[in-house]
Coordinates of C-alpha atoms in Angstrom, one line a residue:
Chain I
X1 CA 23.8 117.7 108.7
X2 CA 26.5 116.7 106.3
X3 CA 24.2 114.3 104.3
X4 CA 21.7 117.1 103.9
X5 CA 24.4 119.5 102.6
X6 CA 25.6 116.8 100.2
X7 CA 22.1 116.2 98.9
X8 CA 21.5 120.0 98.5
X9 CA 24.7 120.3 96.4
X10 CA 23.8 117.3 94.3
X11 CA 20.4 118.9 93.5
X12 CA 22.0 122.3 92.9
X13 CA 24.5 120.9 90.5
X14 CA 22.1 118.2 89.1
X15 CA 25.0 115.9 89.4
X16 CA 25.2 112.9 91.7
X17 CA 28.8 112.0 90.9
X18 CA 32.1 112.0 92.7
X19 CA 35.5 112.0 91.2
X20 CA 37.7 109.2 92.5
X21 CA 41.2 110.4 93.2
X22 CA 42.7 106.9 93.1
X23 CA 45.7 108.5 91.6
X24 CA 48.4 106.2 90.5
X25 CA 51.8 107.3 89.2
X26 CA 51.3 105.7 85.9
X27 CA 48.0 107.6 85.3
X28 CA 50.0 110.8 85.1
X29 CA 51.2 112.2 81.8
X30 CA 54.8 111.2 80.9
X31 CA 56.2 114.6 81.8
X32 CA 54.8 114.6 85.3
X33 CA 56.2 111.2 86.2
X34 CA 59.4 110.9 84.3
X35 CA 62.4 110.5 86.6
X36 CA 60.3 110.0 89.8
X37 CA 62.7 108.0 91.9
X38 CA 61.7 108.5 95.5
X39 CA 58.4 108.3 97.5
X40 CA 58.7 112.1 98.2
X41 CA 58.9 112.8 94.4
X42 CA 56.0 110.5 93.8
X43 CA 53.9 112.1 96.5
X44 CA 54.7 115.6 95.1
X45 CA 53.7 114.4 91.6
X46 CA 50.4 112.9 92.8
X47 CA 49.5 116.1 94.7
X48 CA 50.3 118.3 91.7
X49 CA 48.1 116.1 89.5
X50 CA 45.2 116.1 92.0
X51 CA 45.2 119.9 92.4
X52 CA 44.8 120.5 88.7
X53 CA 42.0 117.9 88.6
X54 CA 40.3 119.5 91.6
X55 CA 40.6 123.0 90.1
X56 CA 39.1 121.7 86.8
X57 CA 36.0 119.9 88.3
X58 CA 35.2 121.6 91.5
X59 CA 32.4 123.7 90.0
X60 CA 30.6 120.8 88.3
X61 CA 30.9 117.8 90.8
X62 CA 29.9 117.9 94.4
X63 CA 32.5 115.5 95.9
X64 CA 35.8 113.7 95.5
X65 CA 36.6 110.3 96.9
X66 CA 40.2 109.9 97.8
X67 CA 41.4 106.3 97.9
X68 CA 44.1 106.2 100.6
X69 CA 45.8 103.0 99.4
X70 CA 47.2 104.8 96.4
X71 CA 49.0 107.2 98.8
X72 CA 49.7 104.8 101.6
X73 CA 52.0 102.8 99.3
X74 CA 54.4 105.8 99.3
X75 CA 54.8 105.7 103.1
X76 CA 54.8 108.9 105.1
X77 CA 55.3 111.1 102.0
X78 CA 52.2 109.5 100.5
X79 CA 50.2 110.2 103.6
X80 CA 51.2 113.8 103.4
X81 CA 50.0 113.9 99.7
X82 CA 46.7 112.3 100.8
X83 CA 46.2 114.9 103.6
X84 CA 47.2 117.8 101.3
X85 CA 44.8 116.5 98.6
X86 CA 42.0 116.3 101.2
X87 CA 42.7 119.8 102.4
X88 CA 42.9 121.3 98.9
X89 CA 39.6 119.7 97.9
X90 CA 37.9 121.0 101.0
X91 CA 39.3 124.4 100.4
X92 CA 37.8 124.3 96.9
X93 CA 34.4 123.5 98.4
X94 CA 34.2 119.8 97.5
X95 CA 32.9 117.2 99.9
X96 CA 35.6 114.7 100.7
X97 CA 35.0 111.0 101.1
X98 CA 38.0 109.3 102.5
X99 CA 37.9 105.8 101.0
X100 CA 39.8 103.8 103.6
X101 CA 37.5 100.9 104.4
X102 CA 38.9 100.9 108.0
X103 CA 37.8 98.5 110.6
X104 CA 38.8 97.2 114.0
X105 CA 37.7 96.6 117.6
X106 CA 36.2 99.6 119.3
X107 CA 39.3 101.1 121.0
X108 CA 41.3 100.9 117.7
X109 CA 38.4 102.0 115.6
X110 CA 38.4 105.1 117.7
X111 CA 41.9 105.9 116.5
X112 CA 40.9 105.5 112.8
X113 CA 38.0 107.7 113.4
X114 CA 40.2 110.3 115.0
X115 CA 42.5 110.2 112.0
X116 CA 39.9 110.7 109.3
X117 CA 36.7 112.2 110.9
X118 CA 37.5 113.6 114.4
X119 CA 40.4 114.8 116.4
X120 CA 43.6 113.2 117.7
X121 CA 44.7 113.6 121.3
X122 CA 48.0 115.2 122.1
X123 CA 49.1 116.2 125.6
X124 CA 46.2 118.2 127.0
X125 CA 44.9 119.3 123.5
X126 CA 43.6 117.9 120.3
X127 CA 44.4 118.3 116.6
X128 CA 42.3 117.7 113.5
X129 CA 44.4 115.6 111.2
X130 CA 42.2 115.1 108.1
X131 CA 38.7 116.3 108.9
X132 CA 37.1 114.4 106.0
X133 CA 33.3 114.7 105.5
X134 CA 32.8 111.0 105.0
X135 CA 34.7 107.8 105.6
X136 CA 34.2 104.3 104.2
X137 CA 34.4 101.5 106.7
X138 CA 34.0 97.7 106.8
X139 CA 31.6 96.4 109.5
X140 CA 32.6 92.7 109.6
X141 CA 33.3 93.2 113.4
X142 CA 29.8 94.4 114.2
X143 CA 28.4 97.4 116.3
X144 CA 31.2 98.0 118.8
X145 CA 33.7 98.4 115.9
X146 CA 31.3 101.0 114.3
X147 CA 30.3 102.9 117.4
X148 CA 33.4 105.2 117.6
X149 CA 32.8 106.3 114.1
X150 CA 29.1 107.0 114.8
X151 CA 30.1 109.0 117.9
X152 CA 32.4 111.2 115.8
X153 CA 29.7 111.6 113.1
X154 CA 27.5 113.1 115.8
X155 CA 30.2 115.1 117.4
X156 CA 31.8 116.5 114.2
X157 CA 28.9 116.3 111.7
X158 CA 30.5 113.7 109.6
X159 CA 29.2 110.7 107.6
X160 CA 30.0 107.1 106.8
X161 CA 29.7 104.7 103.9
X162 CA 29.7 101.1 105.1
X163 CA 30.5 98.2 102.8
X164 CA 27.3 96.3 102.0
X165 CA 27.5 94.9 98.4
X166 CA 30.8 95.7 96.8
X167 CA 31.4 96.1 93.1
X168 CA 34.1 93.5 92.6
X169 CA 33.5 90.1 90.8
X170 CA 34.1 88.0 94.0
X171 CA 31.9 90.1 96.2
X172 CA 29.3 87.4 96.3
X173 CA 31.5 84.7 97.9
X174 CA 30.7 86.0 101.3
X175 CA 28.1 88.8 100.7
X176 CA 25.6 86.7 98.7
X177 CA 25.6 83.7 101.1
X178 CA 22.1 82.8 102.1
X179 CA 21.3 82.8 105.8
X180 CA 19.0 80.3 107.5
X181 CA 16.4 83.0 107.9
X182 CA 16.3 83.5 104.1
X183 CA 18.3 86.8 104.0
X184 CA 21.7 87.2 102.4
X185 CA 24.7 88.4 104.2
X186 CA 24.7 91.6 102.3
X187 CA 21.0 92.2 103.1
X188 CA 21.8 91.6 106.8
X189 CA 24.6 94.1 106.6
X190 CA 22.3 96.5 104.9
X191 CA 19.8 96.3 107.7
X192 CA 22.5 96.8 110.2
X193 CA 23.6 100.0 108.4
X194 CA 20.0 101.3 108.3
X195 CA 19.9 100.7 112.1
X196 CA 23.2 102.5 112.8
X197 CA 21.9 105.5 110.9
X198 CA 18.6 105.8 112.7
X199 CA 19.8 108.6 114.9
X200 CA 21.5 110.4 112.1
X201 CA 18.7 110.9 109.7
X202 CA 18.5 114.3 108.0
X203 CA 15.9 116.5 106.5
X204 CA 15.7 114.6 103.2
X205 CA 15.0 111.3 104.8
X206 CA 18.6 109.9 104.3
X207 CA 20.9 109.3 107.2
X208 CA 24.6 110.2 107.5
X209 CA 25.4 106.4 107.7
X210 CA 25.4 105.3 104.1
X211 CA 26.2 102.1 102.3
X212 CA 28.6 101.1 99.6
X213 CA 26.6 99.3 96.8
X214 CA 28.3 98.5 93.6
X215 CA 26.9 99.7 90.2
X216 CA 27.9 96.3 88.9
X217 CA 25.2 94.4 90.8
X218 CA 21.9 96.0 89.7
X219 CA 19.7 93.2 91.0
X220 CA 21.2 93.4 94.5
X221 CA 21.0 97.2 94.4
X222 CA 17.3 97.0 93.6
X223 CA 16.7 94.8 96.6
X224 CA 18.7 97.1 98.9
X225 CA 17.1 100.3 97.5
X226 CA 13.7 98.8 98.1
X227 CA 14.4 98.0 101.8
X228 CA 16.9 100.6 103.1
X229 CA 14.7 103.7 102.8
X230 CA 17.0 106.0 104.9
X231 CA 20.4 104.8 103.6
X232 CA 22.3 106.8 101.0
X233 CA 24.5 104.8 98.6
X234 CA 28.1 105.4 97.6
X235 CA 28.1 103.6 94.2
X236 CA 31.5 102.4 92.8
X237 CA 31.9 100.4 89.7
X238 CA 30.8 102.9 87.0
X239 CA 33.1 103.0 84.0
X240 CA 36.3 101.0 84.1
X241 CA 34.7 98.3 86.3
X242 CA 31.8 97.8 83.9
X243 CA 28.9 99.6 85.5
X244 CA 26.7 101.9 83.3
X245 CA 23.9 104.4 83.9
X246 CA 21.1 101.9 83.2
X247 CA 22.6 99.4 85.7
X248 CA 22.8 101.9 88.5
X249 CA 19.4 103.4 88.1
X250 CA 18.3 100.8 90.7
X251 CA 20.4 102.6 93.3
X252 CA 18.2 105.7 93.2
X253 CA 14.8 106.6 94.4
X254 CA 11.9 108.0 92.3
X255 CA 13.3 111.5 92.7
X256 CA 16.8 110.6 91.4
X257 CA 18.1 110.9 94.9
X258 CA 19.7 108.3 97.2
X259 CA 23.2 107.8 95.9
X260 CA 26.4 109.3 94.6
X261 CA 28.3 107.5 91.8
X262 CA 32.1 107.3 91.8
X263 CA 34.3 107.3 88.8
X264 CA 38.1 107.2 89.1
X265 CA 40.0 105.9 86.1
X266 CA 37.4 107.0 83.6
X267 CA 38.0 110.6 84.7
X268 CA 41.7 110.7 85.7
X269 CA 42.7 108.8 82.5
X270 CA 40.2 110.3 80.1
X271 CA 43.0 112.3 78.4
X272 CA 44.5 109.1 77.0
X273 CA 41.3 108.3 75.2
X274 CA 40.1 111.7 74.2
X275 CA 43.2 113.8 74.0
X276 CA 43.7 117.3 75.4
X277 CA 45.3 118.1 78.8
X278 CA 44.5 115.6 81.5
X279 CA 42.5 118.1 83.5
X280 CA 40.5 119.4 80.6
X281 CA 39.8 115.8 79.6
X282 CA 38.8 115.1 83.2
X283 CA 36.3 117.9 83.1
X284 CA 34.8 116.8 79.8
X285 CA 34.5 113.2 81.2
X286 CA 32.7 114.6 84.3
X287 CA 30.2 116.4 82.0
X288 CA 29.7 113.4 79.9
X289 CA 29.1 111.3 83.0
X290 CA 26.6 113.9 84.3
X291 CA 24.7 113.7 81.0
X292 CA 24.8 109.9 81.0
X293 CA 23.3 109.8 84.6
X294 CA 20.7 112.4 83.7
X295 CA 19.5 110.3 80.8
X296 CA 18.3 107.6 83.3
X297 CA 17.6 109.7 86.4
X298 CA 15.9 112.7 84.9
X299 CA 15.7 115.9 87.0
X300 CA 16.9 115.3 90.6
X301 CA 14.7 116.9 93.2
X302 CA 13.9 116.8 96.9
X303 CA 11.1 114.6 98.0
Chain U
X1 CA 58.9 80.1 104.2
X2 CA 58.0 82.9 106.7
X3 CA 55.5 80.8 108.6
X4 CA 58.1 78.0 109.1
X5 CA 60.6 80.5 110.4
X6 CA 58.1 82.0 112.8
X7 CA 57.2 78.5 114.1
X8 CA 60.9 77.6 114.5
X9 CA 61.4 80.8 116.6
X10 CA 58.4 80.1 118.7
X11 CA 59.8 76.6 119.4
X12 CA 63.3 77.9 120.1
X13 CA 61.9 80.5 122.5
X14 CA 59.1 78.3 123.8
X15 CA 57.0 81.4 123.6
X16 CA 54.0 81.8 121.2
X17 CA 53.4 85.4 122.0
X18 CA 53.7 88.7 120.3
X19 CA 53.9 92.2 121.8
X20 CA 51.3 94.5 120.5
X21 CA 52.7 97.9 119.8
X22 CA 49.3 99.6 119.9
X23 CA 51.2 102.5 121.4
X24 CA 49.0 105.4 122.6
X25 CA 50.4 108.6 123.8
X26 CA 48.7 108.3 127.2
X27 CA 50.3 104.9 127.7
X28 CA 53.7 106.7 127.9
X29 CA 55.2 107.7 131.3
X30 CA 54.4 111.3 132.2
X31 CA 57.9 112.6 131.4
X32 CA 57.8 111.2 127.8
X33 CA 54.5 112.7 126.9
X34 CA 54.5 116.0 128.8
X35 CA 54.2 119.0 126.5
X36 CA 53.6 117.0 123.3
X37 CA 51.8 119.6 121.2
X38 CA 52.2 118.5 117.6
X39 CA 51.9 115.3 115.6
X40 CA 55.6 115.3 115.0
X41 CA 56.4 115.4 118.7
X42 CA 53.8 112.7 119.4
X43 CA 55.3 110.5 116.6
X44 CA 58.8 111.0 118.1
X45 CA 57.6 110.1 121.6
X46 CA 55.9 106.9 120.3
X47 CA 59.0 105.8 118.4
X48 CA 61.3 106.4 121.4
X49 CA 58.9 104.4 123.6
X50 CA 58.7 101.5 121.1
X51 CA 62.4 101.3 120.7
X52 CA 63.0 100.7 124.4
X53 CA 60.2 98.1 124.4
X54 CA 61.7 96.3 121.4
X55 CA 65.2 96.4 123.0
X56 CA 63.8 95.0 126.2
X57 CA 61.8 92.1 124.8
X58 CA 63.5 91.1 121.5
X59 CA 65.4 88.1 123.1
X60 CA 62.3 86.6 124.7
X61 CA 59.4 87.1 122.2
X62 CA 59.4 86.1 118.6
X63 CA 57.2 88.9 117.1
X64 CA 55.6 92.3 117.5
X65 CA 52.3 93.3 116.1
X66 CA 52.2 97.0 115.2
X67 CA 48.7 98.4 115.1
X68 CA 48.8 101.1 112.4
X69 CA 45.7 103.0 113.6
X70 CA 47.6 104.3 116.6
X71 CA 50.1 105.9 114.3
X72 CA 47.8 106.9 111.4
X73 CA 46.0 109.2 113.8
X74 CA 49.1 111.4 113.8
X75 CA 49.0 111.8 110.0
X76 CA 52.3 111.7 108.0
X77 CA 54.4 112.0 111.1
X78 CA 52.6 109.0 112.6
X79 CA 53.2 106.9 109.4
X80 CA 56.9 107.7 109.8
X81 CA 56.8 106.5 113.4
X82 CA 55.0 103.3 112.2
X83 CA 57.6 102.6 109.5
X84 CA 60.5 103.4 111.8
X85 CA 59.1 101.1 114.5
X86 CA 58.7 98.3 111.9
X87 CA 62.3 98.8 110.6
X88 CA 63.7 98.9 114.2
X89 CA 61.9 95.7 115.2
X90 CA 63.0 93.9 112.0
X91 CA 66.6 95.1 112.7
X92 CA 66.4 93.6 116.2
X93 CA 65.3 90.2 114.7
X94 CA 61.6 90.3 115.5
X95 CA 59.0 89.2 113.1
X96 CA 56.7 92.1 112.3
X97 CA 52.9 91.7 111.9
X98 CA 51.4 94.9 110.5
X99 CA 48.0 95.0 112.0
X100 CA 46.1 97.1 109.4
X101 CA 43.0 95.0 108.5
X102 CA 43.2 96.4 105.0
X103 CA 40.6 95.4 102.3
X104 CA 39.5 96.6 98.9
X105 CA 38.8 95.5 95.3
X106 CA 41.7 93.8 93.6
X107 CA 43.4 96.9 92.0
X108 CA 43.3 98.8 95.3
X109 CA 44.2 95.8 97.4
X110 CA 47.4 95.6 95.3
X111 CA 48.4 99.1 96.5
X112 CA 47.9 98.1 100.2
X113 CA 49.9 95.0 99.6
X114 CA 52.7 97.1 98.0
X115 CA 52.7 99.3 101.0
X116 CA 53.0 96.6 103.7
X117 CA 54.3 93.4 102.1
X118 CA 55.7 94.1 98.6
X119 CA 57.2 96.9 96.7
X120 CA 55.8 100.2 95.4
X121 CA 56.3 101.3 91.8
X122 CA 58.2 104.5 91.0
X123 CA 59.2 105.5 87.5
X124 CA 61.1 102.5 86.1
X125 CA 62.0 101.1 89.6
X126 CA 60.5 99.9 92.8
X127 CA 61.0 100.6 96.5
X128 CA 60.2 98.6 99.6
X129 CA 58.2 100.8 101.9
X130 CA 57.5 98.6 105.0
X131 CA 58.5 95.1 104.1
X132 CA 56.5 93.6 107.0
X133 CA 56.5 89.8 107.5
X134 CA 52.8 89.5 108.0
X135 CA 49.7 91.7 107.4
X136 CA 46.2 91.4 108.8
X137 CA 43.4 91.8 106.2
X138 CA 39.6 91.7 106.1
X139 CA 38.2 89.4 103.4
X140 CA 34.6 90.7 103.3
X141 CA 35.1 91.3 99.5
X142 CA 36.1 87.7 98.7
X143 CA 38.9 86.2 96.6
X144 CA 39.8 88.9 94.1
X145 CA 40.4 91.3 97.0
X146 CA 42.7 88.8 98.6
X147 CA 44.6 87.7 95.5
X148 CA 47.1 90.6 95.3
X149 CA 48.1 89.9 98.9
X150 CA 48.6 86.2 98.1
X151 CA 50.7 87.1 95.1
X152 CA 53.0 89.2 97.2
X153 CA 53.2 86.5 99.9
X154 CA 54.5 84.1 97.2
X155 CA 56.8 86.7 95.6
X156 CA 58.3 88.2 98.8
X157 CA 57.9 85.3 101.2
X158 CA 55.3 87.1 103.4
X159 CA 52.2 85.9 105.3
X160 CA 48.7 87.1 106.1
X161 CA 46.2 86.9 109.0
X162 CA 42.7 87.2 107.8
X163 CA 39.8 88.2 110.1
X164 CA 37.7 85.1 110.9
X165 CA 36.3 85.3 114.4
X166 CA 37.3 88.6 116.1
X167 CA 37.8 89.2 119.8
X168 CA 35.3 92.0 120.3
X169 CA 31.9 91.6 122.1
X170 CA 29.9 92.4 118.9
X171 CA 31.8 90.1 116.7
X172 CA 28.9 87.6 116.6
X173 CA 26.4 90.1 115.0
X174 CA 27.7 89.2 111.5
X175 CA 30.2 86.5 112.1
X176 CA 28.0 84.1 114.1
X177 CA 25.0 84.3 111.7
X178 CA 23.8 80.8 110.7
X179 CA 23.8 80.1 107.0
X180 CA 21.2 78.0 105.2
X181 CA 23.7 75.2 104.9
X182 CA 24.3 75.0 108.7
X183 CA 27.6 76.8 108.8
X184 CA 28.2 80.1 110.5
X185 CA 29.6 83.1 108.6
X186 CA 32.9 82.8 110.5
X187 CA 33.2 79.1 109.7
X188 CA 32.7 79.9 106.1
X189 CA 35.3 82.6 106.2
X190 CA 37.6 80.1 108.0
X191 CA 37.2 77.6 105.1
X192 CA 38.0 80.3 102.6
X193 CA 41.2 81.2 104.5
X194 CA 42.2 77.5 104.6
X195 CA 41.6 77.4 100.8
X196 CA 43.6 80.6 100.1
X197 CA 46.6 79.1 102.0
X198 CA 46.6 75.8 100.2
X199 CA 49.5 76.8 98.0
X200 CA 51.5 78.4 100.8
X201 CA 51.7 75.5 103.3
X202 CA 55.1 75.1 104.9
X203 CA 57.1 72.3 106.5
X204 CA 55.2 72.2 109.8
X205 CA 51.8 71.8 108.1
X206 CA 50.7 75.4 108.6
X207 CA 50.3 77.9 105.8
X208 CA 51.4 81.5 105.4
X209 CA 47.7 82.5 105.3
X210 CA 46.6 82.5 108.9
X211 CA 43.4 83.6 110.6
X212 CA 42.6 86.1 113.4
X213 CA 40.7 84.2 116.1
X214 CA 39.9 85.9 119.3
X215 CA 41.0 84.4 122.7
X216 CA 37.7 85.7 124.0
X217 CA 35.6 83.1 122.1
X218 CA 37.0 79.7 123.1
X219 CA 34.0 77.7 121.8
X220 CA 34.3 79.1 118.4
X221 CA 38.1 78.7 118.5
X222 CA 37.7 75.0 119.2
X223 CA 35.4 74.6 116.2
X224 CA 37.9 76.4 114.0
X225 CA 41.0 74.6 115.3
X226 CA 39.3 71.3 114.7
X227 CA 38.5 72.1 111.1
X228 CA 41.3 74.4 109.8
X229 CA 44.2 72.0 110.0
X230 CA 46.6 74.2 108.0
X231 CA 45.7 77.6 109.3
X232 CA 47.9 79.3 111.9
X233 CA 46.0 81.7 114.3
X234 CA 46.8 85.2 115.4
X235 CA 45.0 85.4 118.7
X236 CA 44.1 88.8 120.1
X237 CA 42.1 89.3 123.3
X238 CA 44.4 88.0 125.9
X239 CA 44.7 90.3 129.0
X240 CA 42.9 93.6 128.8
X241 CA 40.1 92.2 126.6
X242 CA 39.4 89.4 129.0
X243 CA 41.0 86.3 127.4
X244 CA 43.1 84.0 129.6
X245 CA 45.4 81.0 129.0
X246 CA 42.8 78.4 129.7
X247 CA 40.4 80.1 127.2
X248 CA 42.9 80.2 124.4
X249 CA 44.1 76.6 124.8
X250 CA 41.6 75.7 122.1
X251 CA 43.4 77.7 119.5
X252 CA 46.4 75.3 119.6
X253 CA 47.1 71.8 118.4
X254 CA 48.3 68.9 120.6
X255 CA 51.9 70.0 120.2
X256 CA 51.2 73.5 121.5
X257 CA 51.6 74.9 118.0
X258 CA 49.1 76.6 115.7
X259 CA 48.9 80.1 117.0
X260 CA 50.5 83.2 118.4
X261 CA 48.9 85.2 121.1
X262 CA 49.0 89.0 121.1
X263 CA 49.1 91.2 124.2
X264 CA 49.2 95.0 123.9
X265 CA 48.1 97.0 126.9
X266 CA 49.0 94.3 129.4
X267 CA 52.6 94.6 128.3
X268 CA 52.9 98.3 127.4
X269 CA 51.2 99.5 130.5
X270 CA 52.5 96.8 132.9
X271 CA 54.7 99.5 134.7
X272 CA 51.5 101.2 136.0
X273 CA 50.5 98.1 137.9
X274 CA 53.8 96.6 138.8
X275 CA 56.2 99.6 139.1
X276 CA 59.7 99.9 137.7
X277 CA 60.6 101.4 134.3
X278 CA 58.0 100.8 131.5
X279 CA 60.5 98.6 129.6
X280 CA 61.6 96.5 132.5
X281 CA 57.9 96.0 133.5
X282 CA 57.1 95.1 129.9
X283 CA 59.8 92.4 129.9
X284 CA 58.6 91.0 133.2
X285 CA 55.0 91.0 131.8
X286 CA 56.2 89.1 128.7
X287 CA 57.9 86.5 131.0
X288 CA 54.8 86.2 133.1
X289 CA 52.7 85.7 130.0
X290 CA 55.1 83.1 128.7
X291 CA 54.8 81.1 131.9
X292 CA 51.0 81.5 131.9
X293 CA 50.8 80.1 128.4
X294 CA 53.2 77.3 129.2
X295 CA 51.0 76.3 132.1
X296 CA 48.3 75.2 129.6
X297 CA 50.3 74.4 126.5
X298 CA 53.2 72.5 128.0
X299 CA 56.3 72.1 125.9
X300 CA 55.9 73.4 122.4
X301 CA 57.3 71.0 119.8
X302 CA 57.2 70.3 116.0
X303 CA 54.8 67.6 114.9

């Protein structure tokens, strides 16, 4: 099961981090972006940048998270760069989390699931378009909008990360609202996620249906970690958004398992702060982040 | 302001409907889809189908809603078909609602907004990729995930439809939860939407920041219509999902204004039920829907 393989790789590498390929044109070194005047050129530049990052980190991090918005803004050419980035990362052995936060009613959710996790129907045959290992989704619409993704997780051995408590400053406006029964909206969403994952629980006790829980909200993370025993967390917010290792300790269990921490700008743009080539600086930033997490998590081991 | 122009067109046509181009390969007549074996061929077939639909309905409906998931599942070729469909509908004078339900933290939301409403940055210049009139978004993340879209609405004269009470059967699992203060989650989201639109209210009293309110939930629609006086509704769920004219009357004000009703399968696949070419049948279905809505709304007029 995909979540088991991810956990095994995290243990083998002693590194629960993923590199966020939220690649923006102005993150690129001057010589890679100078004169980019079309979406096709932009897409080519992003892909070239991503490939060098992937080459440089693929032996020390288990996964990349590719944020589709940064590619989608370049239209069809951008989608090609997204898909080529996904394919390249997979080829290099990385787990790929497609960060798309998709959501819709069931029939439409099925199309999104086809795009990122499953297969797309042609006339009398199917084709795999992205084949990502994991997809982020938003479950504001409830179970029938989630079911097509769950079906593909079972059929194609994929996983999900569902928005529960997001890392942004305004996340509490809706997510922290207190319900009449005493729970918050985000807790309620967390319980729903735990339920959706019940049939997809793997050998290490975590299911293929995970939750997005921001590193920037340690108190809420502690509540969720204490209640969602089978839910693996995708943890954004480390680095540029203000989250640090001590804050995200609450996202993990006593064995240092239970989550994977994303860092995007802190890795992609490390060269601006620390010098060197962008890909060497990205590798150094990954190693520094690994050490930082190890300082609070200790040795990561299976239960 | 875009919402004013949409309202004026609805009044001029006496037709508050939009055609949902949720175009699926198996909706196409046999001769248009036979032998489609690649994403490129699928994308070409969808675009050809959509163009004939647009040609056939553009003088009787004010808008189309293009559901991006149906295109996204064909990868980069699908995105090209999506963008070409949008461009063609705009050229034919239709308002275009990009139904993408996008959502993310602020920095990333800005990239989605660039893709669908605003402009994308290249090196020292910008390019308009889709330039849609309206975009659907999901506001589970709160204000800072909505702000970049609002900024582009102001800058580029665009509008939004934010998920409030969706049309699907499971929508109540989260949206109907009762808060400690007595409101439901969907009411709370509705009030947030009304607030976000405060600075974008047009001449007819409705703002460019609308809400998605399903035709399938008339009781909830009545509550929302009674409280969100400046919020225009995008109303899915008519037809194949089970909503009818009587049920969606609650979404409109006493002048027959306040919403636009989407129909996708009921129009695109009308030829299977009623015979004729798919585009003639689509036109007939639009006229039948117009008459159906008029039977409960009466004459639509400005306040």
